[in-house]
Each structure stands twice: as C-alpha cells, then as structure tokens.
Amino acid sequence: MGAQLRVYKRRIRSVTATKKITKAMEMIAASRVVKAQRKVAASTPYATELTRAVTAVGTGSNTKHPLTTQAETVTRSAVLLLTSDRGLAGAFNSNAIKAAERLTARLEREGQQVDTYIVGRRGVAHYNFRERKISDSWTGFTDEPSYADAKKVAAPLIEAIEKDTADGGVDELHIVFTEFVSMMTQTATDARLLPLSLEEVAAEAAPKGEIRPLYEFEPSAEDVLDALLPRYVESRIYNALLQSAASKHAATRRAMKSATDNAGELINTLSRLANAARQAEITQEISEIVGGASALADATAGSDK
C-alpha cells in the first residue's frame, strides 16, 4: 500500500507541474492573440484602399496586363501554404495542410502542374517527411509576421507569375491560410490571388450603389498596374500572415486551456485514489494492531491457565 501511495503522490506532483506550464502557455497565447487581432484590424484600411486602386486601374482601362489577364489554358499554378513554426495548437496546422492538399489535388485533376511554397516549419516538416517537392519555404516569423516578411514571401511568387510557363513561370497564384473568425472559430481556407478577378474584387472593394469615378492614368495604365499589383499581392499575403498568426494563438490558447482542465481533472482523480490508498493503509495498520493485541491477549490468557 505504501508503495502505491508514493506512486500516486509522484504522479500528482508531475501533473501539477504540467498544469502550471500549460496555464502559463494559455495566458501567453491569450495576450498574443489580442495583439495579432489589432494588427489585422490595422492592416485592413490599407488593403481596402489598395484594392480600390487596383480595381479602378483594372476596370478603367483596356490594358491586357499579365497580372489581370486570365490565361487561355492554365498549365501551371503556385500554391502558398501558411502554417506555424511551433506546434501545441490543436488541429491548426493539420487543417491548413489538408486544405492545401485538397486544393493541389483539384488543380492536378484539372491538368495543372502545382508548385508549392510553404511558410512555417510545421508545413515544411510535413512535406519533407513525405518527400514532396517544395519550390521555396520561409520560417522563423509566423508568430509575429511583419510587412518585410510578406515582401520576402511575395517576391518569388510575383516573379514566377510574370514569367512565361515555358521558363518556369506560373499562370495562377493561390494561397491557403487559416482565417480568424473569432476566438473560438478559425477556418482553413484557400483563395486565388492572381490573376485578379476584377468583377469579384470590385464587388468587395466598393459598397453597393456606389458610383466609381473615372480616371486618367499617367504615364500609362500598364505602368500603374506594374506598380500597384505587387503591392496588392504583398498586402494580401501580409493580411493572411496576420490572420494565420491570430488563428494560431487562438488555437494554442484553446488547446492549452483544454490541457489545463484535463490536468486538473487528473489531479482530482489521483487525489481520490491516493486518499483511498492512504485510508486502506490506515485500515490495514489498525487491523494489524488489533489482531496483534488480540493474539497477545489470547497468549496471556493461555499462560494464566
């Protein structure tokens, strides 16, 4: 009994230490998700106005720009997958990876060759373990991404879509990230960044009933598109990085809260078992004392006779 009680006490100490760690991680994630939400909100006005500008140039001119013109036959696409550098976030990374795999499978069924670009160590490790080709990858900034990180990620993607497919370029650019809906809901989603669907972008950028102004472009609409569209891609990737970071912190907070609650329940269960073992040990000791006293009394009574 004594050995069993020591085992329970040792396990209680171990689980209590784990509970302290998970509680601390929960509090850290809760503070980080608030900061990430603020960054998402702060990046929205810039992205909205930039979308308006791109839409105005695209719809107000007849310029056939490679970043706004759909290829007649799409033969090659690039998929950018956003994951995290760290784990302990529940199904956050696995959901994003599954969404990317579904998108890749759909594009391949359509006869396209897919080039995969990955942000985050978890996604890179997943693809490397399965020996899948990665065109390029970036790590080390997923918890707190900056606009410079978004520019670094966007540069090879813009270069790829500006190239001809015969030279290793791509016809379309897709992104897979986790959209932050609320503290309890984060959804893995995919979107096509390029070429732009001007009708859809215009509907998103302008409120219903608003009349768009007419513009004259200097030096030319094509030059304006050359300047605006890379910034548009960077802003969209930056916003996706921020949403992914906020989603990861929210998922970590939820996972650590669940781990903390489970640790508390396990401690209660082990405490009950330890108390039962202690009570059984006391009962056994009392029984041994009573039995010994009874045997001693019987021996004394026998000697008196």
Short mmCIF file of C-alpha atoms in Angstrom, two decimals:
data_model
loop_
_atom_site.label_atom_id
_atom_site.label_comp_id
_atom_site.label_asym_id
_atom_site.label_seq_id
_atom_site.Cartn_x
_atom_site.Cartn_y
_atom_site.Cartn_z
CA MET A 1 0.00 0.00 0.00
CA GLY A 2 2.79 2.42 0.90
CA ALA A 3 4.46 1.94 -2.47
CA GLN A 4 1.18 2.59 -4.31
CA LEU A 5 0.62 5.78 -2.31
CA ARG A 6 4.11 7.03 -3.25
CA VAL A 7 3.33 6.36 -6.92
CA TYR A 8 0.14 8.45 -6.71
CA LYS A 9 1.92 11.32 -4.96
CA ARG A 10 4.70 11.31 -7.57
CA ARG A 11 2.16 11.41 -10.40
CA ILE A 12 0.25 14.24 -8.71
CA ARG A 13 3.45 16.31 -8.48
CA SER A 14 4.23 15.62 -12.13
CA VAL A 15 0.74 16.53 -13.37
CA THR A 16 0.71 19.66 -11.18
CA ALA A 17 3.96 20.84 -12.78
CA THR A 18 2.49 20.18 -16.24
CA LYS A 19 -0.64 22.12 -15.31
CA LYS A 20 1.44 25.15 -14.34
CA ILE A 21 3.20 25.05 -17.72
CA THR A 22 0.00 24.73 -19.76
CA LYS A 23 -1.65 27.51 -17.75
CA ALA A 24 1.30 29.82 -18.43
CA MET A 25 1.20 28.97 -22.14
CA GLU A 26 -2.54 29.65 -22.19
CA MET A 27 -2.02 33.12 -20.70
CA ILE A 28 0.81 33.93 -23.12
CA ALA A 29 -1.28 32.86 -26.12
CA ALA A 30 -4.23 34.92 -24.87
CA SER A 31 -2.07 38.07 -24.74
CA ARG A 32 -0.56 37.40 -28.16
CA VAL A 33 -3.88 36.80 -29.90
CA VAL A 34 -5.11 40.24 -28.79
CA LYS A 35 -2.03 41.88 -30.31
CA ALA A 36 -2.47 39.85 -33.51
CA GLN A 37 -6.12 40.92 -33.76
CA ARG A 38 -5.08 44.56 -33.50
CA LYS A 39 -2.56 44.11 -36.30
CA VAL A 40 -5.21 42.50 -38.52
CA ALA A 41 -7.54 45.43 -37.89
CA ALA A 42 -4.75 47.94 -38.54
CA SER A 43 -3.84 46.35 -41.88
CA THR A 44 -7.42 46.37 -43.20
CA PRO A 45 -7.72 50.06 -44.26
CA TYR A 46 -4.53 49.90 -46.33
CA ALA A 47 -5.60 46.67 -48.02
CA THR A 48 -9.07 48.10 -48.73
CA GLU A 49 -7.81 51.30 -50.34
CA LEU A 50 -5.18 49.42 -52.30
CA THR A 51 -7.89 47.07 -53.58
CA ARG A 52 -9.93 50.08 -54.66
CA ALA A 53 -6.95 51.50 -56.56
CA VAL A 54 -6.18 48.22 -58.30
CA THR A 55 -9.84 47.80 -59.25
CA ALA A 56 -10.01 51.33 -60.63
CA VAL A 57 -7.00 50.76 -62.85
CA GLY A 58 -8.10 47.30 -63.97
CA THR A 59 -11.69 48.22 -64.79
CA GLY A 60 -10.98 51.73 -66.08
CA SER A 61 -8.61 50.66 -68.83
CA ASN A 62 -8.38 48.12 -71.61
CA THR A 63 -4.80 47.20 -70.80
CA LYS A 64 -4.04 43.49 -71.03
CA HIS A 65 -1.72 43.08 -68.10
CA PRO A 66 -0.31 39.63 -67.25
CA LEU A 67 -1.43 40.01 -63.62
CA THR A 68 -5.05 40.74 -64.53
CA THR A 69 -5.48 38.63 -67.65
CA GLN A 70 -6.56 35.03 -67.33
CA ALA A 71 -4.52 32.60 -69.44
CA GLU A 72 -6.48 30.76 -72.08
CA THR A 73 -5.02 27.46 -70.92
CA VAL A 74 -3.79 27.20 -67.33
CA THR A 75 -0.95 24.69 -67.22
CA ARG A 76 0.89 25.60 -64.03
CA SER A 77 -0.12 27.10 -60.68
CA ALA A 78 1.62 28.11 -57.48
CA VAL A 79 0.14 27.32 -54.06
CA LEU A 80 1.33 29.25 -50.99
CA LEU A 81 0.63 27.38 -47.74
CA LEU A 82 0.76 29.24 -44.41
CA THR A 83 1.46 27.14 -41.31
CA SER A 84 3.20 27.87 -38.00
CA ASP A 85 6.73 27.36 -36.74
CA ARG A 86 5.53 25.81 -33.48
CA GLY A 87 3.04 23.16 -32.52
CA LEU A 88 0.80 22.80 -29.45
CA ALA A 89 -2.05 24.40 -31.41
CA GLY A 90 -4.51 21.55 -31.78
CA ALA A 91 -5.56 20.90 -35.38
CA PHE A 92 -4.40 24.32 -36.65
CA ASN A 93 -1.57 23.08 -38.87
CA SER A 94 -3.20 19.82 -39.94
CA ASN A 95 -6.34 21.66 -41.14
CA ALA A 96 -4.27 24.09 -43.22
CA ILE A 97 -2.20 21.26 -44.70
CA LYS A 98 -5.33 19.26 -45.56
CA ALA A 99 -6.85 22.32 -47.26
CA ALA A 100 -3.67 22.74 -49.32
CA GLU A 101 -3.66 19.08 -50.28
CA ARG A 102 -7.31 19.28 -51.38
CA LEU A 103 -6.55 22.36 -53.48
CA THR A 104 -3.47 20.71 -55.00
CA ALA A 105 -5.46 17.58 -55.85
CA ARG A 106 -8.19 19.68 -57.53
CA LEU A 107 -5.68 21.63 -59.61
CA GLU A 108 -3.90 18.44 -60.65
CA ARG A 109 -7.21 16.89 -61.71
CA GLU A 110 -7.67 19.93 -63.95
CA GLY A 111 -4.37 19.06 -65.62
CA GLN A 112 -2.19 21.67 -63.93
CA GLN A 113 1.30 21.30 -62.54
CA VAL A 114 1.49 22.67 -59.00
CA ASP A 115 4.46 24.43 -57.40
CA THR A 116 4.23 24.51 -53.61
CA TYR A 117 5.55 27.36 -51.47
CA ILE A 118 5.37 27.00 -47.67
CA VAL A 119 5.60 29.35 -44.70
CA GLY A 120 6.23 27.72 -41.30
CA ARG A 121 8.34 24.83 -40.03
CA ARG A 122 5.35 22.54 -39.49
CA GLY A 123 4.33 22.64 -43.13
CA VAL A 124 7.93 22.24 -44.29
CA ALA A 125 8.45 19.24 -42.00
CA HIS A 126 5.22 17.63 -43.24
CA TYR A 127 6.21 17.89 -46.89
CA ASN A 128 9.83 16.90 -46.30
CA PHE A 129 8.79 13.82 -44.32
CA ARG A 130 6.62 12.72 -47.25
CA GLU A 131 9.38 13.64 -49.74
CA ARG A 132 7.21 16.13 -51.61
CA LYS A 133 8.84 18.86 -53.64
CA ILE A 134 8.87 22.38 -52.19
CA SER A 135 9.66 25.24 -54.55
CA ASP A 136 10.57 27.63 -51.71
CA SER A 137 9.97 27.98 -47.98
CA TRP A 138 10.25 30.57 -45.19
CA THR A 139 10.41 30.05 -41.42
CA GLY A 140 11.06 31.91 -38.20
CA PHE A 141 8.44 34.69 -38.24
CA THR A 142 5.00 33.09 -38.12
CA ASP A 143 4.20 34.18 -34.54
CA GLU A 144 4.76 37.88 -35.28
CA PRO A 145 4.98 38.49 -39.05
CA SER A 146 5.98 41.89 -40.39
CA TYR A 147 5.37 43.56 -43.73
CA ALA A 148 9.01 42.93 -44.61
CA ASP A 149 8.34 39.21 -44.19
CA ALA A 150 5.35 39.49 -46.53
CA LYS A 151 7.50 41.23 -49.14
CA LYS A 152 10.10 38.49 -48.84
CA VAL A 153 7.45 35.83 -49.43
CA ALA A 154 5.74 37.73 -52.25
CA ALA A 155 8.88 38.47 -54.30
CA PRO A 156 9.47 34.98 -55.81
CA LEU A 157 5.74 34.48 -56.32
CA ILE A 158 5.36 37.71 -58.31
CA GLU A 159 8.47 36.81 -60.28
CA ALA A 160 7.03 33.38 -61.06
CA ILE A 161 3.71 34.73 -62.36
CA GLU A 162 5.46 37.34 -64.51
CA LYS A 163 7.48 34.61 -66.23
CA ASP A 164 6.21 32.53 -69.09
CA THR A 165 5.30 28.97 -68.12
CA ALA A 166 7.91 27.66 -70.55
CA ASP A 167 10.55 29.45 -68.49
CA GLY A 168 9.33 28.07 -65.17
CA GLY A 169 6.60 30.63 -64.52
CA VAL A 170 3.03 30.02 -63.37
CA ASP A 171 -0.39 31.05 -64.67
CA GLU A 172 -2.17 31.30 -61.30
CA LEU A 173 -1.28 32.02 -57.68
CA HIS A 174 -3.32 30.50 -54.84
CA ILE A 175 -2.94 30.96 -51.09
CA VAL A 176 -4.03 28.65 -48.28
CA PHE A 177 -4.27 30.14 -44.79
CA THR A 178 -6.36 29.98 -41.62
CA GLU A 179 -8.92 32.77 -41.44
CA PHE A 180 -9.52 34.23 -38.00
CA VAL A 181 -13.29 34.35 -37.45
CA SER A 182 -13.43 34.55 -33.66
CA MET A 183 -11.61 33.31 -30.58
CA MET A 184 -13.44 30.00 -30.91
CA THR A 185 -13.58 29.67 -34.70
CA GLN A 186 -10.68 29.60 -37.15
CA THR A 187 -11.27 28.27 -40.66
CA ALA A 188 -8.68 26.93 -43.09
CA THR A 189 -9.46 28.48 -46.47
CA ASP A 190 -7.95 28.97 -49.92
CA ALA A 191 -8.17 31.88 -52.34
CA ARG A 192 -6.83 32.79 -55.75
CA LEU A 193 -4.64 35.87 -55.58
CA LEU A 194 -3.62 36.15 -59.22
CA PRO A 195 -4.74 36.74 -61.85
CA LEU A 196 -7.32 39.06 -60.34
CA SER A 197 -10.99 38.54 -60.96
CA LEU A 198 -11.82 42.22 -61.37
CA GLU A 199 -15.57 41.74 -61.03
CA GLU A 200 -15.24 39.97 -57.69
CA VAL A 201 -12.61 42.41 -56.43
CA ALA A 202 -14.74 45.39 -57.45
CA ALA A 203 -17.74 43.95 -55.63
CA GLU A 204 -15.65 43.52 -52.47
CA ALA A 205 -13.97 46.90 -52.68
CA ALA A 206 -16.96 49.13 -53.41
CA PRO A 207 -20.21 49.34 -51.42
CA LYS A 208 -23.43 48.61 -53.26
CA GLY A 209 -24.80 51.56 -55.17
CA GLU A 210 -21.52 53.48 -55.18
CA ILE A 211 -20.55 55.03 -58.50
CA ARG A 212 -16.88 54.56 -59.27
CA PRO A 213 -15.04 57.64 -60.57
CA LEU A 214 -13.31 57.78 -63.94
CA TYR A 215 -9.54 58.09 -64.03
CA GLU A 216 -6.87 59.18 -66.45
CA PHE A 217 -3.58 57.38 -65.94
CA GLU A 218 -0.11 58.85 -66.23
CA PRO A 219 2.23 57.67 -67.61
CA SER A 220 0.02 54.69 -68.59
CA ALA A 221 -2.38 52.18 -67.05
CA GLU A 222 0.13 49.39 -67.60
CA ASP A 223 2.83 51.24 -65.65
CA VAL A 224 0.37 51.91 -62.85
CA LEU A 225 -0.56 48.20 -62.76
CA ASP A 226 3.13 47.29 -62.67
CA ALA A 227 3.47 49.43 -59.54
CA LEU A 228 0.18 48.58 -57.82
CA LEU A 229 -0.25 44.86 -58.29
CA PRO A 230 2.94 43.76 -56.49
CA ARG A 231 1.85 45.92 -53.53
CA TYR A 232 -1.57 44.30 -53.75
CA VAL A 233 -0.07 40.81 -53.53
CA GLU A 234 2.16 41.85 -50.63
CA SER A 235 -0.77 43.34 -48.71
CA ARG A 236 -2.91 40.24 -49.25
CA ILE A 237 -0.11 37.95 -48.12
CA TYR A 238 0.59 40.19 -45.13
CA ASN A 239 -3.06 40.13 -44.11
CA ALA A 240 -3.12 36.33 -44.49
CA LEU A 241 0.03 36.03 -42.36
CA LEU A 242 -1.57 38.16 -39.63
CA GLN A 243 -4.80 36.17 -39.72
CA SER A 244 -2.85 32.93 -39.60
CA ALA A 245 -0.85 34.19 -36.60
CA ALA A 246 -4.01 35.26 -34.76
CA SER A 247 -5.63 31.90 -35.54
CA LYS A 248 -2.59 30.02 -34.29
CA HIS A 249 -2.51 31.89 -30.99
CA ALA A 250 -6.25 31.35 -30.52
CA ALA A 251 -5.84 27.63 -31.26
CA THR A 252 -2.92 27.43 -28.82
CA ARG A 253 -4.95 29.17 -26.13
CA ARG A 254 -7.84 26.77 -26.64
CA ALA A 255 -5.57 23.72 -26.67
CA MET A 256 -3.69 24.81 -23.54
CA LYS A 257 -6.94 25.57 -21.71
CA SER A 258 -8.17 22.08 -22.53
CA ALA A 259 -4.86 20.61 -21.35
CA THR A 260 -5.05 22.62 -18.11
CA ASP A 261 -8.61 21.46 -17.45
CA ASN A 262 -7.67 17.85 -18.17
CA ALA A 263 -4.69 18.13 -15.82
CA GLY A 264 -6.98 19.45 -13.07
CA GLU A 265 -9.37 16.54 -13.55
CA LEU A 266 -6.47 14.07 -13.49
CA ILE A 267 -5.13 15.62 -10.28
CA ASN A 268 -8.57 15.23 -8.66
CA THR A 269 -8.76 11.59 -9.76
CA LEU A 270 -5.26 10.82 -8.49
CA SER A 271 -6.01 12.60 -5.21
CA ARG A 272 -9.06 10.42 -4.67
CA LEU A 273 -7.03 7.31 -5.44
CA ALA A 274 -4.26 8.48 -3.08
CA ASN A 275 -6.78 9.14 -0.33
CA ALA A 276 -8.30 5.70 -0.86
CA ALA A 277 -4.85 4.11 -0.73
CA ARG A 278 -3.99 6.07 2.42
CA GLN A 279 -7.26 5.01 4.06
CA ALA A 280 -6.68 1.40 3.10
CA GLU A 281 -3.16 1.61 4.55
CA ILE A 282 -4.51 3.05 7.83
CA THR A 283 -7.22 0.41 7.98
CA GLN A 284 -4.66 -2.32 7.42
CA GLU A 285 -2.41 -0.93 10.14
CA ILE A 286 -5.33 -0.77 12.58
CA SER A 287 -6.31 -4.32 11.68
CA GLU A 288 -2.76 -5.49 12.30
CA ILE A 289 -2.64 -3.69 15.66
CA VAL A 290 -5.99 -5.13 16.73
CA GLY A 291 -5.00 -8.56 15.51
CA GLY A 292 -1.70 -8.36 17.38
CA ALA A 293 -3.39 -7.19 20.57
CA SER A 294 -5.94 -9.96 20.30
CA ALA A 295 -3.24 -12.56 19.79
CA LEU A 296 -1.27 -11.18 22.74
CA ALA A 297 -4.41 -11.30 24.93
CA ASP A 298 -5.08 -14.89 23.89
CA ALA A 299 -1.49 -15.86 24.66
CA THR A 300 -1.66 -14.19 28.06
CA ALA A 301 -4.95 -15.94 28.90
CA GLY A 302 -3.45 -19.30 27.92
CA SER A 303 -0.42 -18.84 30.14
CA ASP A 304 -2.64 -17.94 33.13
CA LYS A 305 -4.42 -21.26 32.84
#
